[in-house]
Tab-separated table of C-alpha atoms in Angstrom:
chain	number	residue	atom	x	y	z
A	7	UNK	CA	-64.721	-5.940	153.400
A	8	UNK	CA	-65.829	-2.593	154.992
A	9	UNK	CA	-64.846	0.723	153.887
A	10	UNK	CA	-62.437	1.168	156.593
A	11	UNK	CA	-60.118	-1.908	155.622
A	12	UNK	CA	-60.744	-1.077	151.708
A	13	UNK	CA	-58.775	2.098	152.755
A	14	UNK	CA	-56.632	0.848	154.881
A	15	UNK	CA	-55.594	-2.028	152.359
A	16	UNK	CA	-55.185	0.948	149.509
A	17	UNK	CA	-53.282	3.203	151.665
A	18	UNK	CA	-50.757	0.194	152.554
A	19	UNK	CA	-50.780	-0.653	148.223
A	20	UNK	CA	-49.757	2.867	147.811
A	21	UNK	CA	-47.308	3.333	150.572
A	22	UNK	CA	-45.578	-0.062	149.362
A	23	UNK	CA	-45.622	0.971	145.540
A	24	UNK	CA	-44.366	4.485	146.261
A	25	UNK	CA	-41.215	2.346	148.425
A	26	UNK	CA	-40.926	0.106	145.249
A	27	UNK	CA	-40.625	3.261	142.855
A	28	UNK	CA	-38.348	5.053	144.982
A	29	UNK	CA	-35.981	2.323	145.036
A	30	UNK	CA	-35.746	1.821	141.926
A	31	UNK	CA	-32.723	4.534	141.079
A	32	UNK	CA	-31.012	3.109	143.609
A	33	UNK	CA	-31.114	-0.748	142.058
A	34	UNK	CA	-30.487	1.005	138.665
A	35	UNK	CA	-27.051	2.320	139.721
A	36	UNK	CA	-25.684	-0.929	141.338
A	37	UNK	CA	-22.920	-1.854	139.419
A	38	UNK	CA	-22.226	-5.480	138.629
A	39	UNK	CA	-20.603	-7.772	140.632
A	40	UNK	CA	-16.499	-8.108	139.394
A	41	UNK	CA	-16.254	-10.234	136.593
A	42	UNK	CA	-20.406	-10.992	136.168
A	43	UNK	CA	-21.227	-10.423	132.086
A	44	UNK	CA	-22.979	-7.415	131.631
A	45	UNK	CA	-26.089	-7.578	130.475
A	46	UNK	CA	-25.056	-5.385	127.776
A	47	UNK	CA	-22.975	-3.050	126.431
A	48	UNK	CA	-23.142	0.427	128.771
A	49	UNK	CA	-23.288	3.969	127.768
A	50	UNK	CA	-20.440	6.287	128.583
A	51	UNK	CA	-16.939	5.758	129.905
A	52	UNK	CA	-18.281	4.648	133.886
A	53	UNK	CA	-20.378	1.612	132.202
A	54	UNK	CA	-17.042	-0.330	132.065
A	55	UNK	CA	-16.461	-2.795	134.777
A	56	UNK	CA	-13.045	-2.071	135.389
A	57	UNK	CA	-11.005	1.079	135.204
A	58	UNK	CA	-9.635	1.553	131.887
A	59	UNK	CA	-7.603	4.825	132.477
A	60	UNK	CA	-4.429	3.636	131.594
A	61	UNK	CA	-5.604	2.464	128.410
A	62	UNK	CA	-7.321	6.205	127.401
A	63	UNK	CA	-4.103	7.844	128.118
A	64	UNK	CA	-2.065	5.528	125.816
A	65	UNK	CA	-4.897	5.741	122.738
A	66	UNK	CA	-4.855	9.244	123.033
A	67	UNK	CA	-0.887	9.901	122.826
A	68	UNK	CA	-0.256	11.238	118.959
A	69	UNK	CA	2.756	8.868	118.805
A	70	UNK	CA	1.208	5.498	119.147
A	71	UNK	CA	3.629	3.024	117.779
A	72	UNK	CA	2.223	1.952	114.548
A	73	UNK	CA	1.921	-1.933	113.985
A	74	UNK	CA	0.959	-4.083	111.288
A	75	UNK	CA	-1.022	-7.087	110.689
A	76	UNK	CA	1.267	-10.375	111.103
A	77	UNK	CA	3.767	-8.882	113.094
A	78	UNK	CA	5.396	-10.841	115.744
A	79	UNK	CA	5.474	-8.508	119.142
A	80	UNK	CA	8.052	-11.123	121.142
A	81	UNK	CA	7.246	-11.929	124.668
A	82	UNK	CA	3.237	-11.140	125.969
A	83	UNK	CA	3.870	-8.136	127.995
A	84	UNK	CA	2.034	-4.249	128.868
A	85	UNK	CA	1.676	-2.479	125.700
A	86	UNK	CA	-0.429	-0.339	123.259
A	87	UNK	CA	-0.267	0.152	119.536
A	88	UNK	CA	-2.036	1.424	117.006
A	89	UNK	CA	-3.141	-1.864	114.838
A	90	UNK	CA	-3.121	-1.620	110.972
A	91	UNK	CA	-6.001	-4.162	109.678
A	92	UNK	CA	-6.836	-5.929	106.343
A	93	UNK	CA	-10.167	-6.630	104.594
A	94	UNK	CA	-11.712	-9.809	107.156
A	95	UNK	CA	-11.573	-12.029	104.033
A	96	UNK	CA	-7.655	-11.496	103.414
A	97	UNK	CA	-6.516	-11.980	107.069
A	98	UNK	CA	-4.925	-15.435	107.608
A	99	UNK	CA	-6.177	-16.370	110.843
A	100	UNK	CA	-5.094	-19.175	113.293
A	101	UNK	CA	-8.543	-19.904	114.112
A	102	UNK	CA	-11.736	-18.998	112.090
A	103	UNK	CA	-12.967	-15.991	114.609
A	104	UNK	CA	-15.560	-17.295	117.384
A	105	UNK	CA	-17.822	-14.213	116.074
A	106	UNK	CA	-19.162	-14.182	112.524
A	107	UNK	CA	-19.930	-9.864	111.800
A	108	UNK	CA	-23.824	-9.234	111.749
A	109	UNK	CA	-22.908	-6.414	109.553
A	110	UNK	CA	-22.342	-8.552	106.222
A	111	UNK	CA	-22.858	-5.693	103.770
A	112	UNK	CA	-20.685	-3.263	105.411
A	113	UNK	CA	-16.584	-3.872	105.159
A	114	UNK	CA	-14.795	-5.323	108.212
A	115	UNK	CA	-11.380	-5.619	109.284
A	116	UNK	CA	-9.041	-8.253	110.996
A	117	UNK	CA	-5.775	-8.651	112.261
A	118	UNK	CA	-3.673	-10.869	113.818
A	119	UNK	CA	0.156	-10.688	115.854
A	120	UNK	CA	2.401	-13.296	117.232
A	121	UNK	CA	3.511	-13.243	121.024
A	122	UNK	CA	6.067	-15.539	122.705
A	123	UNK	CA	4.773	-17.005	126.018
A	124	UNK	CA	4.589	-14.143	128.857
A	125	UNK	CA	7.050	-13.755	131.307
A	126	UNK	CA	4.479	-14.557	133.792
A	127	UNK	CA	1.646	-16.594	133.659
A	128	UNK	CA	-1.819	-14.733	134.738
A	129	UNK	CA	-4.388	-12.434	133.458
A	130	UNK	CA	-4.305	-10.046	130.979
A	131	UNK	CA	-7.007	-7.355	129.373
A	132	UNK	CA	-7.092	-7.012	125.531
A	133	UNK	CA	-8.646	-2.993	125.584
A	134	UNK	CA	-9.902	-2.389	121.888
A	135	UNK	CA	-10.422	1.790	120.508
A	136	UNK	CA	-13.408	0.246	118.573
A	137	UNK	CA	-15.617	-2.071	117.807
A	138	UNK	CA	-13.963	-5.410	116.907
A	139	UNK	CA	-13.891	-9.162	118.106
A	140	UNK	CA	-10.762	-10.519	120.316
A	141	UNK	CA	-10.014	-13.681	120.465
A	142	UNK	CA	-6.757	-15.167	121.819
A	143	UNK	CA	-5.098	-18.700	120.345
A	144	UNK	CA	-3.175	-20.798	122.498
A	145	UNK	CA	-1.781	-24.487	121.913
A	146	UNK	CA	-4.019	-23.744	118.720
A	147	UNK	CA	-7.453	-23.385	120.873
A	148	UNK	CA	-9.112	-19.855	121.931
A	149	UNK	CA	-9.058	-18.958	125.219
A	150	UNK	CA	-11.943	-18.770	126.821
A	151	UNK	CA	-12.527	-14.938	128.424
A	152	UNK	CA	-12.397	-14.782	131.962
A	153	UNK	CA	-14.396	-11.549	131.826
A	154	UNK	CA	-15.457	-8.655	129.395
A	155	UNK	CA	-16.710	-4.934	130.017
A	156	UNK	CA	-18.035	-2.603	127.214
A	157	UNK	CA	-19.522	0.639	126.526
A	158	UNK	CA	-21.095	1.975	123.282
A	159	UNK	CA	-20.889	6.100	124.061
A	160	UNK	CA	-16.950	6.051	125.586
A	161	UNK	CA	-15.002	8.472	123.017
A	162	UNK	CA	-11.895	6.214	121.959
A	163	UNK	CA	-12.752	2.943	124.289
A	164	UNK	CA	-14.779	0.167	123.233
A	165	UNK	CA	-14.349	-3.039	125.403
A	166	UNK	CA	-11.823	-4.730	127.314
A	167	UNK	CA	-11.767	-8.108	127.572
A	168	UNK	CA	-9.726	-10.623	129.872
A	169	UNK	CA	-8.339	-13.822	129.254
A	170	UNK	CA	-5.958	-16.113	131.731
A	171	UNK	CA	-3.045	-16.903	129.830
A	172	UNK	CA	-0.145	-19.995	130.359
A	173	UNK	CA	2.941	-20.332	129.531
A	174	UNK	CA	2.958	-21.043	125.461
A	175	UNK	CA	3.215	-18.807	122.543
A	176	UNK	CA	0.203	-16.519	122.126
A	177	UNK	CA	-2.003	-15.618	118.804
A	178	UNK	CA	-3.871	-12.497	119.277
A	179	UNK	CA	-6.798	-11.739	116.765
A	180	UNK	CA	-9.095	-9.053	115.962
A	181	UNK	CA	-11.983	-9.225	113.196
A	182	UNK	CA	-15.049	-7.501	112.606
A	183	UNK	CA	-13.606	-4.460	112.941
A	184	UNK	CA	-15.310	-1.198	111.236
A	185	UNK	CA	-12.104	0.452	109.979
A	186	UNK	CA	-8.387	-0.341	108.629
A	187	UNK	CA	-7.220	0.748	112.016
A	188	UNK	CA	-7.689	-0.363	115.387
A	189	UNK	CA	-5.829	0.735	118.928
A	190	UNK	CA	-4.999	-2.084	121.070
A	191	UNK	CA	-3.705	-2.137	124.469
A	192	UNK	CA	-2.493	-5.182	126.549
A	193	UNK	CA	-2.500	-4.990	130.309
A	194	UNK	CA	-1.515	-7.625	132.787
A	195	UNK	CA	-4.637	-7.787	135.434
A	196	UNK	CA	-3.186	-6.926	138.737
């Protein structure tokens, strides 16, 4: 090869690398498609894959009703509470949870609540305050999600997760947790 082309071939490397680089930031801020599984867990409140704003404004509210563990809620419907938990070990749960805590020498929590069937058949978003597992029972199976969204660095929001939910009774339960207290919030997906 002469000199010419090895300097022509290096100044078209360079001008394609330099292209490469610079769209790089670009790729990095696509977010993903609706519904695609994150890769991971995000940093910061915009790292969720759907807006969760309703859901801030009803953890933050000082008068969060209070709710313990066992407590039947009556039909599924929109709601947040504040979710009193006991020791993972203690909890009664419908189904062994689908997620085992890697954190086996630190205390976790669980919790579960009784819903009649909704009014409506459809999707819904389980929002948790904190780190914790959902999983929701139906005709005694869990529900598969339909779709989940997290964040690690989102003061008061953890993940929201989405199931599709018939027309039967529903068990929701929450293990794993780090503390005695957890904030849920139910939302119907619109």
């Amino acid at each position: 090869m002469s000199p010419l082309n090895r300097v022509a071939h290096s100044v078209v490397a360079m001008s394609l690398a330099l292209l490469f680089a610079a769209s790089l930031p670009a790729l990095a801020q696509e977010p993903p498609a609706e519904g695609a599984p994150a890769s991971g867990m995000g940093s910061g409140c915009d790292a969720f894959n759907w807006p969760l704003d309703v859901e801030r404004q009803a953890f933050e509210n000082p008068s969060i009703e209070q709710v313990a563990s066992g407590a039947s809620r009556g039909s599924l419907k929109d709601q947040a509470f504040a979710l009193t938990l006991q020791p993972d070990a203690s909890v009664d749960y419908a189904l062994a949870p689908a997620k085992k805590s890697k954190k086996a020498d630190t205390p976790r929590f669980g919790g579960i609540l009784s819903f009649a069937a909704p009014e409506k058949n459809g999707s819904f978003q389980v929002t948790l305050s904190s780190e914790g597992w959902i999983d929701v029972v139906q005709n005694g199976a869990a529900l598969d999600s339909a779709g989940h969204s997290g964040a690690k660095d989102c003061p008061g929001l953890r993940k929201s997760v989405r199931f599709k939910i018939g027309d039967a009774p529903v068990v929701l339960q929450i293990s794993g947790a780090p503390a005695a207290t957890i904030k849920v919030a139910i939302r119907a997906v619109e």
